[in-house]
Each structure stands twice: as C-alpha cells, then as structure tokens.
Amino acid sequence: MPAITAGTVLVSGANGFVAVWVVRSLLENGFFVRGAVRSAEKGAHLRQQFSKYGDRFGLAIVPDITKVRAFDDAVKGVDAIAHTASPYHFQADDPAELLEPAIKGTLGILESARKCNSVKRVVVTSSTAAVLHDSPTPMVFSEADWDDQAVEEVEKKGRAASNAHKYRASKTLAERAAWDFAKKHQSEIGWDLSVLNPPLILGPVIHEVSSPDALNTSARQMHGVFTKPDAAASGGGCWVDVRDIALAHVLALQKQEAGGERIIISAGAFKWQDWLDAAPAESKSKYQKGTPGAGKDAVHPVRYDASKSKRILGMQYRSMEETAEAVVDDYEQRGW
Ligand code: NAP
C-alpha cells in the first residue's frame, strides 16, 4: 500500500487530549484535517485554535460513534483516518460503558472506510493496555504480547472486575476487532491498518479544559502528583510525551512500512517521583517535592520494547526533563 504524504485526514475524537496534538501535528506537516467531534459546541475551540490554517481544518459532527454508519459522511473523500475516539477513564461500573464505544466505534469507522474508496491508510490509537498482563515478576513486553488476561477478567467478573481491567479489556477487544476486520475484508479494501500502542501519555495540554479537575485521565494524574501531598509515593508506569505520540500518528501515515504493523510508542519507565525530580529547579518550590531520588533505583514491573517504533517510524523520544518543563510551564501559564 502507498504511504500517505498529502491529502485529508479524518481524526476522530478530535477534541481529546491526544487528538488535538495529532491534529496540530498533521496540520504542521501539510495535511488537511477533518476533525470529528460529538457536537458543534465541542468543535468551537478547535475551529478557533486552528483558524490560521484556513480551509485546511474543518469539522465533522458525529453525535454517536456506536451507531451503525455513524462515520459514513465524515469519511467521504478523505485519504486517511486516525481513529483516537475511545473512552479512557477508570469510573465505569458496567464494563459495557467502555467496551461498546471502544469496539463499536472502531468497527463503525472501519466499516465506513470499507465503503469509501479514497481511504488509503487507517491509524488506530490503541494502547499498551492491549499489550501488557499482570505478572509476579518484572516483564518487558513487545508487540507480540496481548492483554487477554483483562478480557478474561471482565468476562468472568463483569461489573466486579477492576476498573483497570475494564479499560484494558476495552482496548484489547477494540484492537483485535480492528485487525480481524482488516483481515476479513483484505481483498475489498483499498487501505491498510497501522496500530499505535502508547503507554501513559503525558505532556502539555492544548485541548479545551477549564480546571485541573476537568483534565483527561492521564494529565489529571500528572497534575495530582505535582500538587497533592504524597501522591507521588511509589507508583509509576511507562510513558510517552503527547507531542511524540502525535508525531507517531503522522509518521504512521507517511511510512509505507507502518502498514499492517502494531507499534509500541514508549519513551521508557518512570516512578512518579522521577517527574518531580525532573521539573526545572526554579519551579520546584511551587510544587510537591516528594522524596527526591526515591525513584532512581526502583524496580519497574512493566517495560516495553520500543525498538520497532525507532526502526519503522524513526521515533526519537523526548526526555523526562523536556516533558516536565513543558508541563510545569503549562501549569504556570494557566495559574495552576
Ligand atoms: P480524552 O482526552 O478523554 O479524549 C477521548 C476522546 O474520545 C474525546 O474526543 C471523547 O469525546 C472521545 N470519546 C470518548 N468516549 C466516547 C464515546 N462514548 N463516544 C464518542 N466519543 C467518545 O482521552 P485521551 O487521553 O486523549 O485518549 C485518546 C485515545 O488515546 C484513546 O483511544 C485512549 O484509549 C488512547 N490512549 C490514551 C492514553 C493516555 O494516557 N492519555 C494512553 C494510551 C492510549 P468527548 O470529549 O465528546 O467525550
């Protein structure tokens, strides 16, 4: 399949934390972008934000991504799709709250793309939530791994499954559905699929947000660590800067070799304390200090092999210091 170096890209969930950076990155790289949002109100901030790009940025209103044929109009004439829309939170009681929009949203946009012969590539924003599994010993996961454990937990326990398992199952099932769809319809579709699997995405925020409490899940977690006593403690995970995952979406369209590939996009492992330590020296007095150095020699139970992202996409990852500085600058500009 040819790589996409120009043309129009449909970005679903365009008002989200990650997606606004994806839109910006696409525009900066010369693409036209059609951002799909649930309502005109949700698109108003985007229109204003990207007004300098004139007709290179437009909106599509898709009120309910779980409805059959929801994206039929939105996909018309686009050259590629970046599907980011999916619920990311840990508050669902009924797992269907996460599973339905994740799976039906993904299958719906692919079904609309199947009928649209202008589409040449679809990039789906999955997650390392679809890759990892719980393990008693530290593990390094790769694209060969699948989080079937979360799916089994949710099938077995339903509402009683942990919130993390519910979210992880939604990402695993949605990603599997995407690959199954692409395989099943291989002979009739003019596009190929590329899937990105990032861990926790952190960095400055450019989507519309009124207060720290209204932040998306990952940015809210980061803000809590910087501002609430003891939040840093011993927890951690793996991360990538939101600007790097945004660029990865652009590269996944541009690089021919990304077609048919599942690609982990991860900068490395962290303990929350590392973020406090990485913040610029002059900002430290304004935020939590935690226990400086406590994350340094910590064991990381989960790591990811990101070599494929470097090989296929040429990814180079921002450092923790660069991301921490941008995050703190963002808080300061907002008076947080
Ligand atoms: P976000 O800021 O909450 O954005 C989520 C986007 O999806 C919003 O545009 C939201 O629309 C849309 N969406 C959610 N549920 C929907 C539903 N039921 N129907 C229609 N649209 C819905 O989250 P994000 O952090 O940017 O996440 C974007 C994608 O990246 C998701 O696929 C997520 O799984 C993935 N991801 C995120 C992280 C991370 O750490 N942030 C890590 C790995 C993967 P509304 O604003 O209208 O609700």
XYZ file of C-alpha atoms and ligand atoms in Angstrom:
384
model
C 0.000 0.000 0.000
C 1.267 3.515 -0.718
C 2.201 5.797 2.159
C 0.171 8.983 2.567
C 2.246 12.135 2.262
C -0.517 14.634 1.474
C -4.285 14.939 1.469
C -7.052 14.970 4.058
C -7.018 13.003 7.297
C -10.131 12.351 9.363
C -9.291 12.469 13.094
C -11.990 11.010 15.351
C -12.404 12.321 18.906
C -10.621 15.456 17.679
C -11.250 17.442 20.868
C -9.407 14.979 23.138
C -6.041 15.479 24.863
C -4.112 13.324 22.387
C -6.176 14.125 19.300
C -5.717 17.909 19.387
C -1.966 17.332 19.275
C -2.484 14.833 16.429
C -4.498 17.446 14.517
C -1.832 20.086 15.137
C 0.961 17.763 14.062
C -0.887 16.817 10.860
C -1.523 20.477 10.013
C 2.117 21.356 10.700
C 3.110 18.578 8.308
C 0.998 19.953 5.464
C -2.096 17.745 5.719
C -5.708 18.885 5.556
C -7.621 17.695 8.633
C -11.257 16.910 9.249
C -11.830 16.655 12.991
C -14.790 14.535 14.110
C -16.445 15.621 17.367
C -19.777 14.813 19.015
C -21.294 18.295 18.648
C -20.616 21.704 17.111
C -20.042 23.097 20.635
C -17.227 20.591 21.180
C -15.639 21.770 17.941
C -15.793 25.526 18.612
C -12.471 25.617 20.472
C -10.803 23.652 17.662
C -12.121 25.999 14.979
C -10.660 28.936 16.855
C -7.401 27.177 17.674
C -6.708 26.139 14.087
C -8.210 29.190 12.338
C -4.814 30.186 10.964
C -4.888 27.072 8.779
C -7.998 28.350 6.950
C -9.750 25.644 4.932
C -7.071 23.095 5.810
C -9.026 22.406 9.027
C -12.720 21.508 9.161
C -15.140 19.662 11.418
C -17.423 16.659 11.051
C -20.166 16.134 13.622
C -20.642 12.502 14.641
C -23.090 12.527 17.582
C -22.889 8.819 18.445
C -19.937 6.710 17.308
C -21.705 3.488 18.341
C -24.459 3.932 15.738
C -24.190 1.889 12.538
C -22.873 4.042 9.633
C -22.107 6.921 12.044
C -18.952 7.868 10.105
C -20.319 7.438 6.559
C -20.483 11.182 5.893
C -17.335 12.022 7.855
C -15.111 9.695 5.781
C -16.255 10.965 2.390
C -13.237 11.935 0.267
C -10.603 11.528 2.994
C -7.246 9.944 2.188
C -6.602 8.558 5.641
C -8.094 8.164 9.102
C -6.662 8.499 12.603
C -9.134 6.882 14.987
C -8.467 8.128 18.512
C -12.018 8.361 19.937
C -12.466 5.918 22.797
C -13.351 6.360 26.458
C -10.336 6.486 28.750
C -11.336 6.554 32.396
C -11.494 4.294 35.423
C -15.044 5.055 36.587
C -17.140 2.563 34.643
C -19.397 0.334 36.706
C -20.788 -1.630 33.782
C -17.860 -2.654 31.543
C -20.111 -2.026 28.515
C -19.691 1.722 29.167
C -16.120 1.307 27.914
C -16.380 -1.753 25.682
C -19.270 -0.592 23.496
C -17.878 2.752 22.283
C -14.377 1.282 22.026
C -15.380 -1.714 19.899
C -18.386 -0.348 18.013
C -16.624 2.969 17.407
C -13.637 1.184 15.893
C -15.673 -1.241 13.798
C -18.010 1.569 12.725
C -15.269 3.810 11.388
C -13.636 0.848 9.612
C -16.971 -0.149 8.082
C -17.430 3.408 6.768
C -13.843 3.310 5.450
C -14.565 -0.018 3.726
C -17.188 1.639 1.562
C -15.083 4.702 0.827
C -12.511 4.127 -1.902
C -10.499 7.301 -1.254
C -9.080 5.950 2.055
C -5.539 4.540 1.802
C -4.490 4.109 5.421
C -6.167 3.893 8.830
C -4.200 4.502 12.034
C -5.885 3.318 15.227
C -4.801 4.680 18.611
C -4.692 1.562 20.746
C -2.650 1.365 23.947
C -0.161 -0.746 25.813
C -3.288 -1.608 27.810
C -3.880 -4.044 24.925
C -0.343 -5.440 25.316
C 0.574 -5.991 28.975
C -0.621 -8.521 31.530
C -0.202 -8.708 35.289
C 2.868 -10.677 36.269
C 4.515 -11.558 39.589
C 7.941 -10.772 38.093
C 9.128 -7.762 36.061
C 8.407 -8.115 32.346
C 9.443 -6.457 29.105
C 6.526 -6.579 26.676
C 6.636 -6.344 22.882
C 4.137 -6.155 20.030
C 3.850 -9.960 20.201
C 2.021 -9.671 23.539
C -1.735 -9.290 24.002
C -3.662 -8.431 27.149
C -6.106 -11.339 27.015
C -5.910 -11.513 30.806
C -8.025 -8.334 31.193
C -10.591 -9.683 28.737
C -10.877 -12.927 30.715
C -11.221 -10.992 33.990
C -14.048 -8.881 32.586
C -15.782 -11.900 31.038
C -15.566 -13.729 34.367
C -16.358 -10.900 36.801
C -18.360 -8.338 34.822
C -19.045 -5.256 36.946
C -16.890 -6.696 39.747
C -13.753 -6.656 37.572
C -11.228 -3.966 38.445
C -11.510 -0.606 36.702
C -8.093 -1.121 35.154
C -9.149 -4.499 33.706
C -12.320 -2.943 32.262
C -10.332 -0.256 30.435
C -7.629 -2.698 29.346
C -10.259 -5.122 28.003
C -11.868 -2.292 26.003
C -8.558 -1.527 24.302
C -7.678 -5.188 23.678
C -11.068 -6.053 22.219
C -11.210 -2.911 20.071
C -7.740 -3.515 18.677
C -8.409 -7.200 17.996
C -11.645 -6.226 16.249
C -9.703 -3.799 14.029
C -7.142 -6.423 12.963
C -9.872 -9.031 12.396
C -11.837 -6.559 10.275
C -8.829 -5.633 8.138
C -8.021 -9.323 7.595
C -11.579 -10.321 6.785
C -12.040 -7.529 4.229
C -8.480 -7.548 2.883
C -9.487 -8.276 -0.703
C -12.083 -5.473 -0.925
C -10.469 -2.561 0.928
C -8.046 -0.046 -0.562
C -6.387 0.780 2.752
C -4.154 -0.874 5.260
C -4.152 -0.660 9.033
C -1.490 0.636 11.369
C -1.963 0.481 15.133
C -0.079 2.539 17.730
C 0.276 1.244 21.296
C 1.346 4.011 23.693
C 1.572 3.682 27.489
C 0.599 6.641 29.722
C 0.624 9.826 27.633
C 1.871 12.928 29.417
C 2.727 16.490 28.463
C 1.294 19.951 27.929
C -2.410 20.339 27.269
C -3.852 22.203 24.278
C -7.420 20.865 24.303
C -10.210 22.877 25.905
C -10.043 22.439 29.654
C -11.486 24.659 32.366
C -9.732 23.389 35.508
C -7.359 20.647 36.679
C -10.351 18.524 37.726
C -11.623 18.610 34.141
C -8.355 17.278 32.706
C -8.306 13.954 30.874
C -7.282 10.906 32.912
C -3.510 10.894 32.320
C -2.923 14.659 32.569
C -5.068 14.793 35.727
C -2.925 12.086 37.292
C 0.232 14.070 36.499
C -1.266 17.263 37.929
C -2.201 15.418 41.126
C 1.383 14.239 41.560
C 2.694 17.789 41.238
C 0.116 19.389 43.525
C -1.146 16.880 46.096
C 0.980 15.736 49.042
C 2.048 12.085 48.932
C 0.529 11.449 45.512
C 3.980 10.590 44.110
C 4.734 7.774 46.566
C 5.970 4.664 44.820
C 3.650 4.310 41.824
C 4.717 4.612 38.226
C 4.470 3.078 34.793
C 5.732 3.734 31.288
C 5.139 6.966 29.402
C 5.428 8.927 26.199
C 5.164 12.665 25.546
C 1.879 13.669 23.915
C 3.816 15.530 21.186
C 5.745 12.352 20.363
C 2.647 10.154 20.108
C 1.067 12.863 17.931
C 4.054 12.794 15.592
C 3.907 8.986 15.593
C 0.396 9.241 14.092
C 1.779 11.412 11.271
C 4.701 9.050 10.687
C 2.385 6.030 10.694
C 0.623 7.633 7.726
C 3.800 8.671 5.941
C 5.849 5.486 6.272
C 4.849 2.746 3.928
C 6.371 0.090 6.230
C 3.923 1.029 9.017
C 1.087 -0.628 7.095
C -0.058 -3.862 8.745
C 2.038 -3.132 11.847
C 1.270 -2.844 15.537
C 3.814 -0.429 17.025
C 4.626 0.315 20.679
C 5.355 4.040 21.181
C 7.076 4.317 24.564
C 9.800 6.601 25.930
C 10.521 4.446 28.975
C 9.589 3.633 32.556
C 9.115 6.056 35.446
C 8.219 6.386 39.089
C 6.107 9.459 39.786
C 8.909 10.794 41.961
C 11.105 10.971 38.840
C 8.757 13.625 37.415
C 9.085 15.825 40.487
C 12.863 15.432 40.298
C 12.873 16.231 36.553
C 10.961 19.528 36.955
C 13.037 22.679 36.365
C 14.929 23.766 39.505
C 13.315 27.223 39.572
C 9.802 25.705 39.660
C 10.418 23.182 42.432
C 9.359 25.429 45.326
C 5.858 25.779 43.804
C 5.120 22.068 43.554
C 5.422 18.874 45.596
C 8.970 17.689 46.271
C 8.159 14.152 47.430
C 11.311 12.259 48.382
C 13.948 13.387 45.867
C 15.881 10.493 44.346
C 13.494 7.820 45.660
C 12.588 6.677 42.135
C 16.183 6.353 40.967
C 17.000 2.697 41.502
C 13.413 1.480 41.720
C 12.316 -1.728 40.056
C 9.926 -1.235 37.145
C 7.484 -4.166 36.957
C 6.498 -3.344 33.372
C 8.649 -2.122 30.479
C 8.127 -2.038 26.733
C 10.440 -2.783 23.847
C 10.053 0.294 21.625
C 12.700 -0.721 19.077
C 10.119 -1.248 16.330
C 8.985 2.387 16.630
C 12.567 3.521 16.074
C 13.132 1.118 13.193
C 9.901 1.711 11.263
C 8.902 5.245 12.224
C 12.324 6.646 13.146
C 10.932 7.718 16.526
C 13.156 9.770 18.814
C 11.683 10.304 22.253
C 11.667 13.441 24.356
C 13.386 13.260 27.723
C 11.578 13.403 31.037
C 13.202 16.804 31.710
C 11.839 18.261 28.468
C 8.330 16.982 29.147
C 8.388 18.045 32.815
C 9.469 21.555 31.833
C 6.646 21.852 29.280
C 4.103 20.558 31.805
C 5.201 22.985 34.517
C 5.209 25.898 32.020
C 1.680 24.917 31.064
C 0.535 24.899 34.744
C 2.156 28.278 35.318
C 0.538 29.873 32.284
C -2.839 28.593 33.463
C -2.245 29.705 37.036
C -2.486 26.131 38.320
P -9.602 12.097 26.172
O -8.942 13.419 26.294
O -10.591 11.712 27.197
O -10.250 12.035 24.734
C -11.080 10.968 24.374
C -11.777 11.316 23.077
O -12.629 10.228 22.730
C -12.665 12.562 23.200
O -12.708 13.234 21.986
C -14.005 11.955 23.521
O -15.117 12.743 23.119
C -13.978 10.694 22.681
N -14.878 9.720 23.269
C -14.759 9.079 24.445
N -15.845 8.301 24.655
C -16.652 8.480 23.596
C -17.925 7.960 23.241
N -18.586 7.114 24.033
N -18.477 8.382 22.091
C -17.815 9.280 21.298
N -16.617 9.794 21.582
C -16.043 9.393 22.723
O -8.558 10.921 26.150
P -7.105 10.811 25.526
O -6.189 10.609 26.644
O -6.876 11.880 24.553
O -7.240 9.408 24.753
C -7.341 9.346 23.341
C -7.049 7.943 22.879
O -5.723 7.588 23.285
C -7.972 6.881 23.449
O -8.193 5.921 22.440
C -7.155 6.265 24.567
O -7.521 4.946 24.852
C -5.762 6.347 23.958
N -4.685 6.323 24.949
C -4.582 7.328 25.846
C -3.546 7.298 26.774
C -3.326 8.401 27.777
O -2.519 8.216 28.695
N -3.976 9.543 27.644
C -2.659 6.229 26.774
C -2.794 5.221 25.830
C -3.809 5.276 24.905
P -15.909 13.653 24.190
O -14.962 14.762 24.587
O -17.078 14.130 23.431
O -16.254 12.763 25.330
